[in-house]
């Protein structure tokens, strides 16, 4: 069966509550005339304090075309973990997806592969979908260790998951040098790495799981790049940063994936 594309907008640390509500409404306005069945899975990931506003806008619209994600979570269920949010709390706030292992969290907040693995398990056991990020730095690419590094990130992230849990997960391949730089990774090269990731999943689980899992590309995705990216055999969608911050450009990317 063909994999349903996913277009996810990672808003990072942007948008106050009113801005989040306006952007959410703007995206739904742009997608109003589109047939829900033909749309990709569309996901927006506001920061914690704007989840309520975005969720309210989505619920009030009731069209069900756009789903909510968080940008991070903690793997424990509750307790003395000042500043953290559990998966259950994020589910309660309306989230169906949670981004984990983003390179910015790894770089600035010390998120390790082991934490990504614990978070993935907590997310899946609560019935939500993890969007598991991986990607190499420019130094790693230049040193020729891209595939080795990414295989290691994926192997550690998926440790002790069942094949069924793995098949439900989403991976985002985001080369760090392509994030926020305007330098999109060449589509064929992104597809090569993503096919390599699919092969790692096949080795960890089985062929059926590797065929089912959705693997996205992220890193300077724009309306002008999405069609070529979606035309590749193994790219199942995009994790979009900067271009997800305006309704018009995000909707163009969504439509480019149809
Ligand atoms: P940009 O689209 O701004 O390069 O960000 C990509 C990203 O990090 C999405 O998670």
mmCIF file of C-alpha atoms and ligand atoms in Angstrom:
data_model
loop_
_atom_site.group_PDB
_atom_site.id
_atom_site.type_symbol
_atom_site.label_atom_id
_atom_site.label_comp_id
_atom_site.label_asym_id
_atom_site.label_seq_id
_atom_site.Cartn_x
_atom_site.Cartn_y
_atom_site.Cartn_z
ATOM 1 C CA UNK A 1 0.000 0.000 0.000
ATOM 2 C CA UNK A 2 1.204 3.482 -0.823
ATOM 3 C CA UNK A 3 2.454 5.520 2.113
ATOM 4 C CA UNK A 4 0.377 8.612 2.900
ATOM 5 C CA UNK A 5 2.538 11.745 2.692
ATOM 6 C CA UNK A 6 3.044 13.909 5.779
ATOM 7 C CA UNK A 7 3.729 17.638 5.777
ATOM 8 C CA UNK A 8 4.621 18.895 9.244
ATOM 9 C CA UNK A 9 5.360 22.474 10.255
ATOM 10 C CA UNK A 10 7.811 22.929 13.124
ATOM 11 C CA UNK A 11 7.190 26.452 14.385
ATOM 12 C CA UNK A 12 10.153 26.259 16.786
ATOM 13 C CA UNK A 13 10.219 29.154 19.315
ATOM 14 C CA UNK A 14 7.868 31.433 17.369
ATOM 15 C CA UNK A 15 4.290 32.697 17.720
ATOM 16 C CA UNK A 16 2.476 34.085 20.737
ATOM 17 C CA UNK A 17 -1.006 32.692 21.367
ATOM 18 C CA UNK A 18 -2.860 35.113 19.095
ATOM 19 C CA UNK A 19 -0.277 34.647 16.341
ATOM 20 C CA UNK A 20 -0.631 30.879 16.670
ATOM 21 C CA UNK A 21 -4.418 31.116 16.405
ATOM 22 C CA UNK A 22 -4.151 33.419 13.375
ATOM 23 C CA UNK A 23 -1.632 31.177 11.611
ATOM 24 C CA UNK A 24 -3.709 28.060 12.306
ATOM 25 C CA UNK A 25 -6.835 29.754 10.967
ATOM 26 C CA UNK A 26 -4.877 31.041 7.976
ATOM 27 C CA UNK A 27 -3.652 27.539 7.096
ATOM 28 C CA UNK A 28 -7.177 26.125 7.327
ATOM 29 C CA UNK A 29 -8.485 28.951 5.172
ATOM 30 C CA UNK A 30 -5.858 28.128 2.518
ATOM 31 C CA UNK A 31 -6.829 24.435 2.614
ATOM 32 C CA UNK A 32 -10.588 25.055 2.777
ATOM 33 C CA UNK A 33 -11.404 24.033 -0.790
ATOM 34 C CA UNK A 34 -9.112 20.985 -0.779
ATOM 35 C CA UNK A 35 -10.602 17.506 -0.541
ATOM 36 C CA UNK A 36 -9.603 16.081 2.857
ATOM 37 C CA UNK A 37 -9.060 12.605 1.398
ATOM 38 C CA UNK A 38 -6.550 13.930 -1.113
ATOM 39 C CA UNK A 39 -4.571 16.042 1.331
ATOM 40 C CA UNK A 40 -1.407 14.700 2.919
ATOM 41 C CA UNK A 41 -1.420 14.320 6.703
ATOM 42 C CA UNK A 42 -0.923 17.955 7.723
ATOM 43 C CA UNK A 43 0.638 18.608 11.119
ATOM 44 C CA UNK A 44 1.565 21.824 12.932
ATOM 45 C CA UNK A 45 3.882 21.963 15.932
ATOM 46 C CA UNK A 46 3.481 25.164 17.978
ATOM 47 C CA UNK A 47 5.517 25.783 21.115
ATOM 48 C CA UNK A 48 3.978 24.613 24.430
ATOM 49 C CA UNK A 49 2.367 27.927 25.370
ATOM 50 C CA UNK A 50 0.584 28.175 22.003
ATOM 51 C CA UNK A 51 -0.759 24.614 21.889
ATOM 52 C CA UNK A 52 -4.000 25.654 23.548
ATOM 53 C CA UNK A 53 -4.651 28.491 21.083
ATOM 54 C CA UNK A 54 -3.820 26.336 18.045
ATOM 55 C CA UNK A 55 -5.897 23.428 19.345
ATOM 56 C CA UNK A 56 -8.861 25.718 19.966
ATOM 57 C CA UNK A 57 -8.655 27.072 16.412
ATOM 58 C CA UNK A 58 -8.488 23.517 15.025
ATOM 59 C CA UNK A 59 -11.387 22.320 17.179
ATOM 60 C CA UNK A 60 -13.552 25.354 16.368
ATOM 61 C CA UNK A 61 -12.980 24.751 12.634
ATOM 62 C CA UNK A 62 -13.798 21.065 12.994
ATOM 63 C CA UNK A 63 -12.616 20.265 9.469
ATOM 64 C CA UNK A 64 -10.081 17.703 10.727
ATOM 65 C CA UNK A 65 -7.584 18.574 8.022
ATOM 66 C CA UNK A 66 -4.783 19.688 10.325
ATOM 67 C CA UNK A 67 -3.392 17.843 13.355
ATOM 68 C CA UNK A 68 -1.417 19.057 16.333
ATOM 69 C CA UNK A 69 2.113 18.147 17.411
ATOM 70 C CA UNK A 70 4.397 19.151 20.269
ATOM 71 C CA UNK A 71 8.077 19.928 19.699
ATOM 72 C CA UNK A 72 9.333 17.947 22.678
ATOM 73 C CA UNK A 73 8.191 15.903 25.683
ATOM 74 C CA UNK A 74 9.612 14.168 28.733
ATOM 75 C CA UNK A 75 9.504 10.390 29.031
ATOM 76 C CA UNK A 76 8.427 10.134 32.684
ATOM 77 C CA UNK A 77 4.691 10.137 33.388
ATOM 78 C CA UNK A 78 4.625 12.652 36.263
ATOM 79 C CA UNK A 79 6.576 13.916 39.234
ATOM 80 C CA UNK A 80 9.330 16.290 40.253
ATOM 81 C CA UNK A 81 10.651 17.210 36.790
ATOM 82 C CA UNK A 82 10.521 21.005 36.834
ATOM 83 C CA UNK A 83 9.911 22.550 33.436
ATOM 84 C CA UNK A 84 8.957 19.343 31.631
ATOM 85 C CA UNK A 85 5.724 18.100 30.005
ATOM 86 C CA UNK A 86 4.680 14.445 29.930
ATOM 87 C CA UNK A 87 3.181 12.738 26.896
ATOM 88 C CA UNK A 88 -0.128 12.454 28.735
ATOM 89 C CA UNK A 89 -0.152 16.242 29.285
ATOM 90 C CA UNK A 90 0.512 16.862 25.605
ATOM 91 C CA UNK A 91 -2.193 14.396 24.597
ATOM 92 C CA UNK A 92 -4.534 16.260 26.940
ATOM 93 C CA UNK A 93 -3.546 19.497 25.135
ATOM 94 C CA UNK A 94 -4.674 17.971 21.823
ATOM 95 C CA UNK A 95 -1.394 16.634 20.437
ATOM 96 C CA UNK A 96 -1.382 13.510 18.277
ATOM 97 C CA UNK A 97 2.302 13.725 17.305
ATOM 98 C CA UNK A 98 5.490 14.722 19.148
ATOM 99 C CA UNK A 99 8.758 15.728 17.510
ATOM 100 C CA UNK A 100 11.774 14.214 19.291
ATOM 101 C CA UNK A 101 15.522 14.288 18.749
ATOM 102 C CA UNK A 102 15.559 17.509 16.734
ATOM 103 C CA UNK A 103 19.166 18.608 16.149
ATOM 104 C CA UNK A 104 18.478 21.854 18.025
ATOM 105 C CA UNK A 105 17.415 19.881 21.086
ATOM 106 C CA UNK A 106 20.442 17.602 20.760
ATOM 107 C CA UNK A 107 22.799 20.576 20.365
ATOM 108 C CA UNK A 108 21.419 23.073 22.905
ATOM 109 C CA UNK A 109 19.592 20.886 25.421
ATOM 110 C CA UNK A 110 21.701 17.739 25.557
ATOM 111 C CA UNK A 111 19.117 15.340 24.145
ATOM 112 C CA UNK A 112 20.828 11.987 23.595
ATOM 113 C CA UNK A 113 19.911 8.932 21.517
ATOM 114 C CA UNK A 114 18.995 7.147 24.754
ATOM 115 C CA UNK A 115 16.554 9.936 25.683
ATOM 116 C CA UNK A 116 15.085 9.862 22.180
ATOM 117 C CA UNK A 117 14.496 6.129 22.609
ATOM 118 C CA UNK A 118 12.791 6.600 26.002
ATOM 119 C CA UNK A 119 10.652 9.402 24.599
ATOM 120 C CA UNK A 120 9.667 7.294 21.553
ATOM 121 C CA UNK A 121 8.517 4.481 23.863
ATOM 122 C CA UNK A 122 6.520 6.881 26.072
ATOM 123 C CA UNK A 123 4.869 8.478 23.032
ATOM 124 C CA UNK A 124 3.938 5.174 21.398
ATOM 125 C CA UNK A 125 2.643 3.623 24.602
ATOM 126 C CA UNK A 126 0.273 6.596 24.928
ATOM 127 C CA UNK A 127 -0.996 6.053 21.379
ATOM 128 C CA UNK A 128 0.694 9.121 19.893
ATOM 129 C CA UNK A 129 3.084 9.247 16.943
ATOM 130 C CA UNK A 130 6.746 10.187 17.417
ATOM 131 C CA UNK A 131 8.422 12.218 14.689
ATOM 132 C CA UNK A 132 11.993 11.069 15.244
ATOM 133 C CA UNK A 133 14.646 13.399 13.834
ATOM 134 C CA UNK A 134 18.099 12.422 12.668
ATOM 135 C CA UNK A 135 20.776 14.081 10.581
ATOM 136 C CA UNK A 136 24.474 14.732 10.145
ATOM 137 C CA UNK A 137 26.533 17.887 10.681
ATOM 138 C CA UNK A 138 28.604 19.426 7.897
ATOM 139 C CA UNK A 139 31.752 18.073 9.543
ATOM 140 C CA UNK A 140 30.321 14.550 9.573
ATOM 141 C CA UNK A 141 29.271 14.852 5.931
ATOM 142 C CA UNK A 142 32.704 16.096 4.905
ATOM 143 C CA UNK A 143 34.358 13.307 6.901
ATOM 144 C CA UNK A 144 32.260 10.750 4.990
ATOM 145 C CA UNK A 145 30.486 9.389 8.081
ATOM 146 C CA UNK A 146 26.920 10.481 7.227
ATOM 147 C CA UNK A 147 25.471 6.996 6.746
ATOM 148 C CA UNK A 148 27.295 5.570 9.750
ATOM 149 C CA UNK A 149 26.103 8.403 12.018
ATOM 150 C CA UNK A 150 22.487 8.219 10.887
ATOM 151 C CA UNK A 151 22.357 4.408 11.098
ATOM 152 C CA UNK A 152 23.590 4.710 14.664
ATOM 153 C CA UNK A 153 20.995 7.382 15.571
ATOM 154 C CA UNK A 154 18.179 5.276 14.089
ATOM 155 C CA UNK A 155 19.335 1.999 15.644
ATOM 156 C CA UNK A 156 19.484 3.619 19.097
ATOM 157 C CA UNK A 157 16.179 5.492 18.711
ATOM 158 C CA UNK A 158 14.297 2.301 17.755
ATOM 159 C CA UNK A 159 15.853 0.032 20.392
ATOM 160 C CA UNK A 160 13.312 -2.405 21.892
ATOM 161 C CA UNK A 161 10.363 -1.051 19.888
ATOM 162 C CA UNK A 162 8.033 -3.618 18.350
ATOM 163 C CA UNK A 163 7.711 -3.759 14.558
ATOM 164 C CA UNK A 164 4.159 -2.481 14.925
ATOM 165 C CA UNK A 165 5.353 0.540 16.930
ATOM 166 C CA UNK A 166 8.128 1.218 14.430
ATOM 167 C CA UNK A 167 5.698 1.106 11.492
ATOM 168 C CA UNK A 168 3.521 3.780 13.145
ATOM 169 C CA UNK A 169 6.473 6.097 13.791
ATOM 170 C CA UNK A 170 7.654 8.858 11.487
ATOM 171 C CA UNK A 171 11.321 9.641 10.831
ATOM 172 C CA UNK A 172 12.560 13.042 9.693
ATOM 173 C CA UNK A 173 15.961 13.173 7.998
ATOM 174 C CA UNK A 174 17.259 16.685 8.558
ATOM 175 C CA UNK A 175 20.873 17.332 7.567
ATOM 176 C CA UNK A 176 21.967 19.957 10.102
ATOM 177 C CA UNK A 177 23.778 22.035 7.463
ATOM 178 C CA UNK A 178 20.501 22.404 5.541
ATOM 179 C CA UNK A 179 18.435 23.666 8.506
ATOM 180 C CA UNK A 180 17.628 27.357 8.345
ATOM 181 C CA UNK A 181 20.423 27.987 5.856
ATOM 182 C CA UNK A 182 18.458 28.115 2.605
ATOM 183 C CA UNK A 183 20.782 25.335 1.347
ATOM 184 C CA UNK A 184 18.378 22.485 0.591
ATOM 185 C CA UNK A 185 19.976 19.051 0.322
ATOM 186 C CA UNK A 186 19.966 17.821 -3.277
ATOM 187 C CA UNK A 187 16.780 15.763 -3.705
ATOM 188 C CA UNK A 188 18.572 12.705 -5.067
ATOM 189 C CA UNK A 189 21.045 12.735 -2.192
ATOM 190 C CA UNK A 190 18.226 13.193 0.358
ATOM 191 C CA UNK A 191 16.449 10.272 -1.277
ATOM 192 C CA UNK A 192 19.610 8.154 -1.130
ATOM 193 C CA UNK A 193 19.994 8.777 2.619
ATOM 194 C CA UNK A 194 16.290 8.165 3.240
ATOM 195 C CA UNK A 195 16.418 4.870 1.305
ATOM 196 C CA UNK A 196 19.448 3.956 3.435
ATOM 197 C CA UNK A 197 17.410 4.723 6.586
ATOM 198 C CA UNK A 198 14.588 2.527 5.253
ATOM 199 C CA UNK A 199 17.115 -0.249 4.816
ATOM 200 C CA UNK A 200 18.282 0.174 8.422
ATOM 201 C CA UNK A 201 14.646 -0.202 9.542
ATOM 202 C CA UNK A 202 14.387 -3.336 7.407
ATOM 203 C CA UNK A 203 17.418 -4.782 9.172
ATOM 204 C CA UNK A 204 16.107 -3.869 12.632
ATOM 205 C CA UNK A 205 12.579 -5.135 11.954
ATOM 206 C CA UNK A 206 11.414 -6.510 8.599
ATOM 207 C CA UNK A 207 10.563 -5.533 5.018
ATOM 208 C CA UNK A 208 6.901 -4.859 5.829
ATOM 209 C CA UNK A 209 7.834 -2.343 8.544
ATOM 210 C CA UNK A 210 10.378 -0.618 6.313
ATOM 211 C CA UNK A 211 7.779 -0.267 3.557
ATOM 212 C CA UNK A 212 5.191 1.143 5.982
ATOM 213 C CA UNK A 213 7.230 3.721 7.900
ATOM 214 C CA UNK A 214 7.049 7.304 6.659
ATOM 215 C CA UNK A 215 10.377 9.097 6.289
ATOM 216 C CA UNK A 216 10.374 12.855 5.742
ATOM 217 C CA UNK A 217 13.026 15.261 4.555
ATOM 218 C CA UNK A 218 13.664 18.506 6.455
ATOM 219 C CA UNK A 219 16.054 21.383 5.846
ATOM 220 C CA UNK A 220 15.138 24.575 3.952
ATOM 221 C CA UNK A 221 12.058 23.025 2.334
ATOM 222 C CA UNK A 222 10.214 25.707 0.344
ATOM 223 C CA UNK A 223 7.248 25.838 -2.030
ATOM 224 C CA UNK A 224 9.789 25.801 -4.895
ATOM 225 C CA UNK A 225 11.494 22.576 -3.719
ATOM 226 C CA UNK A 226 8.633 20.337 -2.578
ATOM 227 C CA UNK A 227 7.537 18.884 -5.927
ATOM 228 C CA UNK A 228 10.992 17.575 -6.782
ATOM 229 C CA UNK A 229 11.390 16.217 -3.246
ATOM 230 C CA UNK A 230 8.021 14.440 -3.370
ATOM 231 C CA UNK A 231 8.874 12.960 -6.779
ATOM 232 C CA UNK A 232 11.635 10.854 -5.181
ATOM 233 C CA UNK A 233 10.964 7.181 -4.476
ATOM 234 C CA UNK A 234 11.551 7.223 -0.720
ATOM 235 C CA UNK A 235 10.731 10.752 0.464
ATOM 236 C CA UNK A 236 7.291 10.642 2.108
ATOM 237 C CA UNK A 237 6.915 14.303 3.010
ATOM 238 C CA UNK A 238 8.597 17.194 4.747
ATOM 239 C CA UNK A 239 9.342 18.661 8.159
ATOM 240 C CA UNK A 240 9.270 22.387 7.490
ATOM 241 C CA UNK A 241 10.709 25.146 9.671
ATOM 242 C CA UNK A 242 10.855 28.704 8.354
ATOM 243 C CA UNK A 243 8.422 28.182 5.483
ATOM 244 C CA UNK A 244 5.771 26.873 7.911
ATOM 245 C CA UNK A 245 5.496 30.268 9.606
ATOM 246 C CA UNK A 246 3.243 31.823 6.980
ATOM 247 C CA UNK A 247 -0.042 30.254 5.938
ATOM 248 C CA UNK A 248 0.544 30.897 2.266
ATOM 249 C CA UNK A 249 3.964 29.217 1.980
ATOM 250 C CA UNK A 250 2.998 26.299 4.236
ATOM 251 C CA UNK A 251 -0.198 25.696 2.250
ATOM 252 C CA UNK A 252 1.770 25.812 -1.000
ATOM 253 C CA UNK A 253 4.063 23.098 0.384
ATOM 254 C CA UNK A 254 1.037 21.031 1.451
ATOM 255 C CA UNK A 255 -0.498 21.382 -2.019
ATOM 256 C CA UNK A 256 2.841 20.566 -3.621
ATOM 257 C CA UNK A 257 2.708 17.198 -1.867
ATOM 258 C CA UNK A 258 -0.710 16.250 -3.296
HETATM 259 P P1 LIG B 1 14.018 25.084 8.031
HETATM 260 O O1 LIG B 1 12.887 24.623 7.142
HETATM 261 O O2 LIG B 1 13.825 26.478 8.531
HETATM 262 O O3 LIG B 1 15.348 24.851 7.389
HETATM 263 O O4 LIG B 1 13.982 24.165 9.356
HETATM 264 C C1 LIG B 1 13.957 22.782 9.221
HETATM 265 C C2 LIG B 1 13.700 22.184 10.546
HETATM 266 O O5 LIG B 1 14.546 22.198 11.421
HETATM 267 C C3 LIG B 1 12.387 21.585 10.787
HETATM 268 O O6 LIG B 1 12.366 20.824 11.942
#
